[in-house]
mmCIF file of C-alpha atoms in Angstrom:
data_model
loop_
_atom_site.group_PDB
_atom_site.id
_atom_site.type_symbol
_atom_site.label_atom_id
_atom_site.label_comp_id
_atom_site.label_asym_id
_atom_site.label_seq_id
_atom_site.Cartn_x
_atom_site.Cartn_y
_atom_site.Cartn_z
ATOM 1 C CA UNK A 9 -34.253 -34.043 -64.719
ATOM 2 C CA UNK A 10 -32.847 -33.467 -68.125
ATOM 3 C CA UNK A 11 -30.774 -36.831 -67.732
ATOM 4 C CA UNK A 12 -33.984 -38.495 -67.207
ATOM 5 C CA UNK A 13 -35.975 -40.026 -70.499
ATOM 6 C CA UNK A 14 -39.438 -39.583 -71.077
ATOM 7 C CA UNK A 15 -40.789 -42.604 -69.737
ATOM 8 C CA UNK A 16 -38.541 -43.052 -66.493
ATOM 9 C CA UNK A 17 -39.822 -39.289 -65.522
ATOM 10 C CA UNK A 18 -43.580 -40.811 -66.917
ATOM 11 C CA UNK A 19 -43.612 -44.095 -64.956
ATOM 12 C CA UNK A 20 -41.209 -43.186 -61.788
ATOM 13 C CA UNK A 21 -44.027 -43.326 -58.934
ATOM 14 C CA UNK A 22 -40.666 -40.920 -56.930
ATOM 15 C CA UNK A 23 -40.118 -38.657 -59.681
ATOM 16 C CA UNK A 24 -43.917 -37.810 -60.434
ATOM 17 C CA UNK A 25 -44.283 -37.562 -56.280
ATOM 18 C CA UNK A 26 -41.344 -34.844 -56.322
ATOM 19 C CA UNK A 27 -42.527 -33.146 -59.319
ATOM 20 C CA UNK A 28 -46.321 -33.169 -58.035
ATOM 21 C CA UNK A 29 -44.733 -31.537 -54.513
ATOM 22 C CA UNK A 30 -42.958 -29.001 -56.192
ATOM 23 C CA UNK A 31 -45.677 -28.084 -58.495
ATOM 24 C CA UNK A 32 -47.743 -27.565 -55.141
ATOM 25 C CA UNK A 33 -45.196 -25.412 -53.717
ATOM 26 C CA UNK A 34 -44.889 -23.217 -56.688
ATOM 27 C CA UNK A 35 -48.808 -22.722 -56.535
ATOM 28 C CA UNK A 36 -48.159 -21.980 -52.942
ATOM 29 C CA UNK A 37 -45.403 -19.311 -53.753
ATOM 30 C CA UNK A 38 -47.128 -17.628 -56.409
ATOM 31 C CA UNK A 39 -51.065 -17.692 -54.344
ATOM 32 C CA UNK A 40 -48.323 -15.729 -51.240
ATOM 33 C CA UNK A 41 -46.780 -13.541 -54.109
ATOM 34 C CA UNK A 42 -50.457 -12.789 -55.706
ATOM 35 C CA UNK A 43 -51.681 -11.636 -52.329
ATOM 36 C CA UNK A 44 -48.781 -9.506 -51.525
ATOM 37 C CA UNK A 45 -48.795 -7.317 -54.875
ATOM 38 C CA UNK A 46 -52.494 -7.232 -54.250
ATOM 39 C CA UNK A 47 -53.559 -7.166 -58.445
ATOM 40 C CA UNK A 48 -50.166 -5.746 -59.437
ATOM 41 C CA UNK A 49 -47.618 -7.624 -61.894
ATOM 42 C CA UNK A 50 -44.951 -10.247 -59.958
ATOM 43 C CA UNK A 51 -41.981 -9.342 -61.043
ATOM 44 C CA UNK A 52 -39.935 -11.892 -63.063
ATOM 45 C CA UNK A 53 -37.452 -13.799 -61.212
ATOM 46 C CA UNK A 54 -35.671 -17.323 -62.129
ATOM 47 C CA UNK A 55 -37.268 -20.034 -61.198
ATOM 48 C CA UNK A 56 -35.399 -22.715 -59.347
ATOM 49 C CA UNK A 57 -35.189 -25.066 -56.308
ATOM 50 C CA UNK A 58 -32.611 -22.308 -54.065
ATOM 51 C CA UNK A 59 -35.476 -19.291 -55.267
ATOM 52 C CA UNK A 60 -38.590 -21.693 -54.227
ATOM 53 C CA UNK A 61 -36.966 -22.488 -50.962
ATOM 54 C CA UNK A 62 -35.996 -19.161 -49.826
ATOM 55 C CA UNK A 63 -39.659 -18.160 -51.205
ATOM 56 C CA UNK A 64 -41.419 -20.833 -49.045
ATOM 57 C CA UNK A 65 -38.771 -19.933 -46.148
ATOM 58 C CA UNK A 66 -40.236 -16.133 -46.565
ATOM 59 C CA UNK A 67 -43.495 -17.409 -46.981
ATOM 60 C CA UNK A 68 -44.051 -19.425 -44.067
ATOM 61 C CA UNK A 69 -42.919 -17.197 -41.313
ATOM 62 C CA UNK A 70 -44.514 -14.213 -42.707
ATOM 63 C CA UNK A 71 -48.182 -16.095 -42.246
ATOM 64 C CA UNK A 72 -46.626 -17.375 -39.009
ATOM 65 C CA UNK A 73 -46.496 -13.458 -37.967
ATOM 66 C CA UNK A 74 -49.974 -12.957 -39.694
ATOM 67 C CA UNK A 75 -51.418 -15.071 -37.391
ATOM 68 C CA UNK A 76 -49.880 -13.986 -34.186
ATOM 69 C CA UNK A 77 -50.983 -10.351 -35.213
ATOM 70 C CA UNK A 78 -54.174 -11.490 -36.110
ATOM 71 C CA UNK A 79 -54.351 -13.386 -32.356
ATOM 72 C CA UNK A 80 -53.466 -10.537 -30.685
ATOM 73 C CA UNK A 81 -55.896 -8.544 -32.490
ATOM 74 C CA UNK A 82 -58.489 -10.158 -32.038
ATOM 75 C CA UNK A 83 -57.822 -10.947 -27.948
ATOM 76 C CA UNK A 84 -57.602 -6.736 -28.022
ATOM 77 C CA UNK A 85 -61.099 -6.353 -29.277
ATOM 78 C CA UNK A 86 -62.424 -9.160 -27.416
ATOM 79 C CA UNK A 87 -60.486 -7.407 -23.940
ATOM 80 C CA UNK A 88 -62.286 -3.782 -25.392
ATOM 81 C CA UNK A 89 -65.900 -5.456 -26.163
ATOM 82 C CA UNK A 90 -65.397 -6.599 -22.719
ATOM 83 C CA UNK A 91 -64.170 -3.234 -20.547
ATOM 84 C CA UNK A 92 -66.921 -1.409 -22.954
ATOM 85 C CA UNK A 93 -69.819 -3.842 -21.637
ATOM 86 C CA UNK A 94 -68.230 -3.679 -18.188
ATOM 87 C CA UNK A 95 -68.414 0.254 -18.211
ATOM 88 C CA UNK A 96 -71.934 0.488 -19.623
ATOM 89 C CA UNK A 97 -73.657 -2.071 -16.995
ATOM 90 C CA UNK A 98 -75.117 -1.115 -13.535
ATOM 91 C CA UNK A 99 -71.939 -2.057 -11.900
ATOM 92 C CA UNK A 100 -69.464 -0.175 -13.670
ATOM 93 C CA UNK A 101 -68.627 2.397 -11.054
ATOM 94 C CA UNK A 102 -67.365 -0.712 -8.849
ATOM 95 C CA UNK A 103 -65.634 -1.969 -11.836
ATOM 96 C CA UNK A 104 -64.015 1.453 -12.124
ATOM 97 C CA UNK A 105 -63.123 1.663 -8.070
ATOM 98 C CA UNK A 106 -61.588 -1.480 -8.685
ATOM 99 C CA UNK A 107 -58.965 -0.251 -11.905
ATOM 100 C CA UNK A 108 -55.423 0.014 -11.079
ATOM 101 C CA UNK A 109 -53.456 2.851 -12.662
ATOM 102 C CA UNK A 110 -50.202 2.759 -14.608
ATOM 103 C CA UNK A 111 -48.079 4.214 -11.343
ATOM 104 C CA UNK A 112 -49.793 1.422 -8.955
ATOM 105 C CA UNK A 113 -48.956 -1.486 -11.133
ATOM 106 C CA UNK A 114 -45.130 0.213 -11.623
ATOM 107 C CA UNK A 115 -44.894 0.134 -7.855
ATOM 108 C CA UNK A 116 -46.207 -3.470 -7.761
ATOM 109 C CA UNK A 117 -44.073 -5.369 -9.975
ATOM 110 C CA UNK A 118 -41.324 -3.359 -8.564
ATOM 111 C CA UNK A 119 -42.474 -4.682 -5.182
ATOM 112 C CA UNK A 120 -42.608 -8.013 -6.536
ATOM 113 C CA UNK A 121 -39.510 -7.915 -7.918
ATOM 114 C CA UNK A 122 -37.649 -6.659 -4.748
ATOM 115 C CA UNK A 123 -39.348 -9.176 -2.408
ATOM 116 C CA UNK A 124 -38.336 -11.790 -4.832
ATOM 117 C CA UNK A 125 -34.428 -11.121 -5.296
ATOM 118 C CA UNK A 126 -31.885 -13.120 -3.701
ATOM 119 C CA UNK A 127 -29.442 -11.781 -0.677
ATOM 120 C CA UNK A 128 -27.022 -11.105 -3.756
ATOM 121 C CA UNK A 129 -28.922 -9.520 -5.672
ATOM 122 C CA UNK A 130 -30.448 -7.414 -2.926
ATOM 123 C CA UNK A 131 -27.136 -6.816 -1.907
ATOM 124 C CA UNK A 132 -26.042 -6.004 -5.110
ATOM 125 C CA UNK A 133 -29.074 -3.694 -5.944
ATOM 126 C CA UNK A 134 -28.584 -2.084 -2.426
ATOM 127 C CA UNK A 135 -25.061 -0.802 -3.212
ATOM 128 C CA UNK A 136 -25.468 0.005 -6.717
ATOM 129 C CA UNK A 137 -28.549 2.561 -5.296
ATOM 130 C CA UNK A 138 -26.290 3.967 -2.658
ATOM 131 C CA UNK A 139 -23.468 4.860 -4.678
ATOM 132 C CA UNK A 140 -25.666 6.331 -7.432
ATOM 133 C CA UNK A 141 -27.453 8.573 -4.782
ATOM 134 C CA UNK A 142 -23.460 9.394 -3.740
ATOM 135 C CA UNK A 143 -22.543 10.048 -6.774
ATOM 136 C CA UNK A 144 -25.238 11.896 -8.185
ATOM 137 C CA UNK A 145 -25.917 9.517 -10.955
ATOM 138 C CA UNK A 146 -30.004 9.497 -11.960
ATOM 139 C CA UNK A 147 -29.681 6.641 -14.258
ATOM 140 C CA UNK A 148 -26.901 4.495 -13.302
ATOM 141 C CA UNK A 149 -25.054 1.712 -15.262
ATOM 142 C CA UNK A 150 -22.314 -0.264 -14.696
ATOM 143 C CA UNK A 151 -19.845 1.097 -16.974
ATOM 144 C CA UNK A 152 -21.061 4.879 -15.648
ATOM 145 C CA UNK A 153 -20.225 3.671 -11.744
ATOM 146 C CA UNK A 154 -17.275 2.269 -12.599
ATOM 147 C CA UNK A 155 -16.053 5.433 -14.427
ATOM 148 C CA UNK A 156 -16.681 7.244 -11.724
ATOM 149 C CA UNK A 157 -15.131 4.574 -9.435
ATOM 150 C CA UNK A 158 -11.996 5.171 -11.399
ATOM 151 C CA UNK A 159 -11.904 9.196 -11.307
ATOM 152 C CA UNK A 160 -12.833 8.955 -7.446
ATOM 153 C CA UNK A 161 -9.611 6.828 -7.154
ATOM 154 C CA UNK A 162 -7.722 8.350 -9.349
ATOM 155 C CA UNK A 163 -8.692 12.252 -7.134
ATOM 156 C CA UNK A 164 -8.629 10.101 -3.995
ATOM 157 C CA UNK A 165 -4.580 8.811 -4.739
ATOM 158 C CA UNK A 166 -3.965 12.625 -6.147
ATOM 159 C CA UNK A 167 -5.078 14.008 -2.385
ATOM 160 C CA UNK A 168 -3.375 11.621 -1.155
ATOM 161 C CA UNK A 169 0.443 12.791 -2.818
ATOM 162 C CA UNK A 170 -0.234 16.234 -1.980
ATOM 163 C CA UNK A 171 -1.435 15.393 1.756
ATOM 164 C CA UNK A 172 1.870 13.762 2.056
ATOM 165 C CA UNK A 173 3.785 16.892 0.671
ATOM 166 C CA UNK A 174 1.505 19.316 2.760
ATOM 167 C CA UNK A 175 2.453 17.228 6.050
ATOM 168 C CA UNK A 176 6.571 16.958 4.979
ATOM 169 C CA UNK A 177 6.553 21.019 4.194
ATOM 170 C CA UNK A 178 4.779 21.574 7.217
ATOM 171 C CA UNK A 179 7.350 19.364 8.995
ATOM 172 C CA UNK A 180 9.692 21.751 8.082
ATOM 173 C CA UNK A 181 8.330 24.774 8.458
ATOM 174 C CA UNK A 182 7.289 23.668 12.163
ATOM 175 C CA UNK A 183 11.447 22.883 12.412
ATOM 176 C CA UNK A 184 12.779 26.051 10.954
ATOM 177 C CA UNK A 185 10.205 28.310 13.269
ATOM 178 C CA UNK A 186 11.720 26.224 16.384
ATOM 179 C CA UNK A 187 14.774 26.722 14.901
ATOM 180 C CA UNK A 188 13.991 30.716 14.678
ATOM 181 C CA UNK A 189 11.872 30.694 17.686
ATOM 182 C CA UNK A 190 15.277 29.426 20.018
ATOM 183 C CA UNK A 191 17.792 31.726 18.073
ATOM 184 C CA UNK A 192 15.163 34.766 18.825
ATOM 185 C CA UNK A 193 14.809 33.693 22.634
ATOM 186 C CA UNK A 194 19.283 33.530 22.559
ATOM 187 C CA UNK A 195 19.305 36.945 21.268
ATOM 188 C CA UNK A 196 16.532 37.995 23.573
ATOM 189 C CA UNK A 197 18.061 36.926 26.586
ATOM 190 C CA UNK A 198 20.278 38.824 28.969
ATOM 191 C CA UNK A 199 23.051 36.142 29.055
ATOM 192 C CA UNK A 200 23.587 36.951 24.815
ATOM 193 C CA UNK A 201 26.646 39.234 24.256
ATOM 194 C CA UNK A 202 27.438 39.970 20.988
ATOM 195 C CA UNK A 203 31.187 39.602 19.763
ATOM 196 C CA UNK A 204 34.063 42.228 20.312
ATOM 197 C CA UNK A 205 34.753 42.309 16.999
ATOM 198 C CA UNK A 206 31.134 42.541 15.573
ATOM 199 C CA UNK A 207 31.261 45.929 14.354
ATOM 200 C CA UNK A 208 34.138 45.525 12.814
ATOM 201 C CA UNK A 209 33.437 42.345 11.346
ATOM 202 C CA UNK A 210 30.123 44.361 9.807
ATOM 203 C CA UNK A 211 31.996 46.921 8.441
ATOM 204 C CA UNK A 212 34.260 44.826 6.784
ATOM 205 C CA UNK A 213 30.908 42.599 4.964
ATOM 206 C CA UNK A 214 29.399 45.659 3.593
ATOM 207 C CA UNK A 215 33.215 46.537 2.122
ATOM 208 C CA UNK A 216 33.175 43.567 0.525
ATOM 209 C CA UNK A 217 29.860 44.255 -0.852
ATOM 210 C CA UNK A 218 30.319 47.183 -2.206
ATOM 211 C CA UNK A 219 33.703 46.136 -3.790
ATOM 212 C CA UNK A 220 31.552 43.040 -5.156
ATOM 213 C CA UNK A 221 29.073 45.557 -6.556
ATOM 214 C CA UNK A 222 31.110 47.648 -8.205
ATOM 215 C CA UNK A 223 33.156 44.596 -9.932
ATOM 216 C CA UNK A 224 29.783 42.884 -11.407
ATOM 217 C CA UNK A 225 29.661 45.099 -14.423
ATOM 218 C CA UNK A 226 33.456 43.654 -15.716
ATOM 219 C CA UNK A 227 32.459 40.536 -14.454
ATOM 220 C CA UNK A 228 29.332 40.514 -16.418
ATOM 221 C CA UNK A 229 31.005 42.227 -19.429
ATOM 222 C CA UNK A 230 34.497 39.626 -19.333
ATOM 223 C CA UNK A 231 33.838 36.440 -21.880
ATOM 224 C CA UNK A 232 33.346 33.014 -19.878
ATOM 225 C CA UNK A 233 36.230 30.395 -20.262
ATOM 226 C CA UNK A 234 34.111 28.546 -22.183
ATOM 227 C CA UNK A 235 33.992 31.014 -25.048
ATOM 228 C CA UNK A 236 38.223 31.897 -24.429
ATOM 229 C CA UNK A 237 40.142 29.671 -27.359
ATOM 230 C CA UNK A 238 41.840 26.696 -26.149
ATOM 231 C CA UNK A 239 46.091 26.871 -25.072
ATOM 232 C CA UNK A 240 45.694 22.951 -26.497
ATOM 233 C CA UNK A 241 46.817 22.422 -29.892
ATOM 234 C CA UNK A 242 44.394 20.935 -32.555
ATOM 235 C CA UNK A 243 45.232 17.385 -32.697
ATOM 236 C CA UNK A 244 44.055 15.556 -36.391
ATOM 237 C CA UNK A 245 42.546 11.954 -36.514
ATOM 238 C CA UNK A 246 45.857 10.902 -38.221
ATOM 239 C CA UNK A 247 48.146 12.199 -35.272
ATOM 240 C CA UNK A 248 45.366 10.642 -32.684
ATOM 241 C CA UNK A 249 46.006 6.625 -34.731
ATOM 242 C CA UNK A 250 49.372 7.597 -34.768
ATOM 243 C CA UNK A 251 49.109 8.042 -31.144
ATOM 244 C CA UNK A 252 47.464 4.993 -30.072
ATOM 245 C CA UNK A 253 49.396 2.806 -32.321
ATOM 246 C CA UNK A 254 52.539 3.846 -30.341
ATOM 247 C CA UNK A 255 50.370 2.957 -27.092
ATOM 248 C CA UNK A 256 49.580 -0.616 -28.780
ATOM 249 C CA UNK A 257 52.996 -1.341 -29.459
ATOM 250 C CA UNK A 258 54.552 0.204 -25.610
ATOM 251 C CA UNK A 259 51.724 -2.463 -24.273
ATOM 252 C CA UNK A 260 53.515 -5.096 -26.298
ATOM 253 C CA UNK A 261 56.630 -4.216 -25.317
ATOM 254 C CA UNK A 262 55.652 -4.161 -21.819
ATOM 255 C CA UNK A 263 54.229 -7.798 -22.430
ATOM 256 C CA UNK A 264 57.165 -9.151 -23.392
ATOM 257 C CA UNK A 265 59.375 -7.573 -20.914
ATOM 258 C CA UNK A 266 56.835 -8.513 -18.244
ATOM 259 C CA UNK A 267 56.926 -12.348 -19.515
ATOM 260 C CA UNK A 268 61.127 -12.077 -18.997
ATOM 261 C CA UNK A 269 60.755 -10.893 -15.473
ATOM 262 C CA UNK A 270 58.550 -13.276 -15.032
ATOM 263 C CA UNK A 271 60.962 -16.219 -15.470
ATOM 264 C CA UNK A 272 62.967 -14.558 -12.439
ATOM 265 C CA UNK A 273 60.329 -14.108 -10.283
ATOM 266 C CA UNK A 274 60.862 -17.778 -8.015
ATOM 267 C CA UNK A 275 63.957 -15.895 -7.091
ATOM 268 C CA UNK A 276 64.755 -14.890 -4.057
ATOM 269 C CA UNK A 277 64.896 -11.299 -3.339
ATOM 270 C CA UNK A 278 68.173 -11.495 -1.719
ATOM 271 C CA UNK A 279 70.922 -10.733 -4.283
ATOM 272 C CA UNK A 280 73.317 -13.600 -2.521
ATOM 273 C CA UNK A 281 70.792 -16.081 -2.195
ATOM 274 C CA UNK A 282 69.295 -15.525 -5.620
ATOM 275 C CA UNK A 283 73.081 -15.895 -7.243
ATOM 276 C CA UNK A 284 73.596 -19.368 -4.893
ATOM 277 C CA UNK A 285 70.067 -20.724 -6.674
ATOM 278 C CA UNK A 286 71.467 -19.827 -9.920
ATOM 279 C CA UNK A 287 74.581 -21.598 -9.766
ATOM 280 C CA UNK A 288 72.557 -24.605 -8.206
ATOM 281 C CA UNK A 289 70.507 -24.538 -11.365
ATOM 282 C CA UNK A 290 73.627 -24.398 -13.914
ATOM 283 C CA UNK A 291 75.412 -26.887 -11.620
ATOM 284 C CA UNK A 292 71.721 -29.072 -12.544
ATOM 285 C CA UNK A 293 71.619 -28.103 -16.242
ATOM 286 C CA UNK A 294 75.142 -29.539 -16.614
ATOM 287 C CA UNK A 295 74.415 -32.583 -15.105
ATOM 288 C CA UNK A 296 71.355 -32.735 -17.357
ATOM 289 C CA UNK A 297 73.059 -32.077 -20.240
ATOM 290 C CA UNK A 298 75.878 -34.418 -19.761
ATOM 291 C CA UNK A 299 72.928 -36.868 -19.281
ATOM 292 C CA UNK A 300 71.890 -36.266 -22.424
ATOM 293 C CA UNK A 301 75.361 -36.474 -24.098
ATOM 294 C CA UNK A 302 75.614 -39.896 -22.489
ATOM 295 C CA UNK A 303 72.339 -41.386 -23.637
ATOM 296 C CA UNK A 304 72.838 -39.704 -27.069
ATOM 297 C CA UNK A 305 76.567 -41.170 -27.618
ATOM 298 C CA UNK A 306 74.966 -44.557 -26.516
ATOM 299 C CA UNK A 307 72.828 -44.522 -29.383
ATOM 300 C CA UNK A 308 74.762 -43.326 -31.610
ATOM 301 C CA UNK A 309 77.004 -46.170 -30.640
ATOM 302 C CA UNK A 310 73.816 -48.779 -30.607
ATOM 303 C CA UNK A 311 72.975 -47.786 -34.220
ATOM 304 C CA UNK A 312 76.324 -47.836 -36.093
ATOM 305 C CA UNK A 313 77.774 -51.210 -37.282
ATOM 306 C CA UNK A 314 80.390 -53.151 -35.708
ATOM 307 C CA UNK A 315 83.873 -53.364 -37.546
ATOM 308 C CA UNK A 316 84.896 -57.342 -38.214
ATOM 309 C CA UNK A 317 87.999 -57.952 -36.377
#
């Protein structure tokens, strides 16, 4: 109010009003302040209207919480005064038939609760209990189930791949032991006779395995043909552009050569039919180009000036 002169801020009936409010909130603030330091110095802070409203703010909600602490105070002594008179009259054993433990009141308001949900929420609270009990979970949560919902999938699709793997190999085990079970019953049988030449067929296997045998030492000791040089010769990038600039230009030249067969290709293949068509089409260029002569010369004629006779 600096802007103000003395008299408007003397005789302004809204000014003095504001200033006489603000004065009262200040005594306010500092009456809260004085009773919160209890006797000791208030600190010095600055003094203006964004302090005294954040002060009054502060002020007002901590009585607000006074008195609800002082209300339920008081209700606690007035609910003791009462439960101590009850105790100490003639009656109090009744009184004392009649309390209700902690467990009892538990198991009522979890009774109440229950009797009061909805068919989805007893539904809901049904299923939730059963697959805690199934999965062994003593305090279940959502996010707990459906973790474990997850890993039981996840084992469940893992059984799963190996079930199918079990049932293949044993699909094939099951065939090769049918297979081995009917070649056993062929051999057993008194219709089987071995080959004429069996023995000698034998003998001549385990000659070839010994001669084998004996040869896998060189064989293991001989370099691979990977590691054997090359019978290629070493061919330089400038002999490889050399090489494919050749193939560039033998693709030209084929080009072109291709484009001049092309011009025969409405030919006939008959030699003696293709050389009659060729003379037709001379025989038709001359006439063209006599055609041309003619119109040319007539002109030529046309554009060049008459002689006077």
């Amino acid at each position: 109010m600096s802007h103000l002169t003395q008299s408007t801020a003397i005789f302004s009936p809204s000014i003095a009003r504001i200033a006489a409010s603000t004065a009262k909130d200040w005594s306010f603030v500092d009456a809260w302040l004085a009773s919160r330091f209890q006797g000791r110095p208030i600190p010095p802070f600055e003094r203006n209207p964004d302090t005294l409203k954040a002060l009054l703010v502060l002020a007002t909600l901590n009585e607000t919480v006074d008195e609800e602490r002082d209300l339920v105070g008081r209700a606690e002594a007035s609910a003791l005064r009462e439960l101590s008179a009850t105790r100490g009259s003639p009656g109090s054993s009744a009184v004392t038939a009649d309390f209700v433990s902690p467990i009892e009141v538990r198991e009522k308001v979890l009774t109440a609760l229950q009797d009061n949900l909805t068919c989805e929420g007893t539904a809901a609270l049904t299923s939730m209990t059963t697959l805690s009990c199934q999965l062994s979970i003593p305090y279940p949560d959502v996010e707990t189930l459906g973790n474990s919902m997850l890993q039981c999938h996840a084992q469940a699709s893992d059984l799963e791949q190996i079930r199918v793997r079990v049932h293949v190999l044993a699909n094939h085990i099951r065939q090769e032991f049918a297979t081995a079970d009917d070649i056993l019953r062929t051999l057993r049988s008194d219709d089987y006779k071995p080959a004429n030449d069996m023995a000698r067929h034998n003998l001549d296997i385990q000659r070839k395995i010994k001669a084998m045998t004996a040869r896998m030492p060189e064989r293991k000791d001989r370099p691979t043909s990977l590691d054997q040089p090359s019978d290629h010769p070493h061919r330089t990038i400038q002999q490889i552009t050399q090489q494919e600039n050749d193939y560039i230009k033998l693709l030209a030249q084929k080009k072109g050569l291709d484009s001049q067969v092309d011009q025969f290709s409405s030919l006939p293949d008959d030699v003696k039919q293709a050389r009659i068509e060729l003379e037709q089409l001379r025989v038709e260029l001359q006439t063209v180009t006599q055609h041309r002569d003619t119109i040319f010369e007539g002109l030529i004629e046309r554009a060049s000036p008459h002689k006077s006779r």
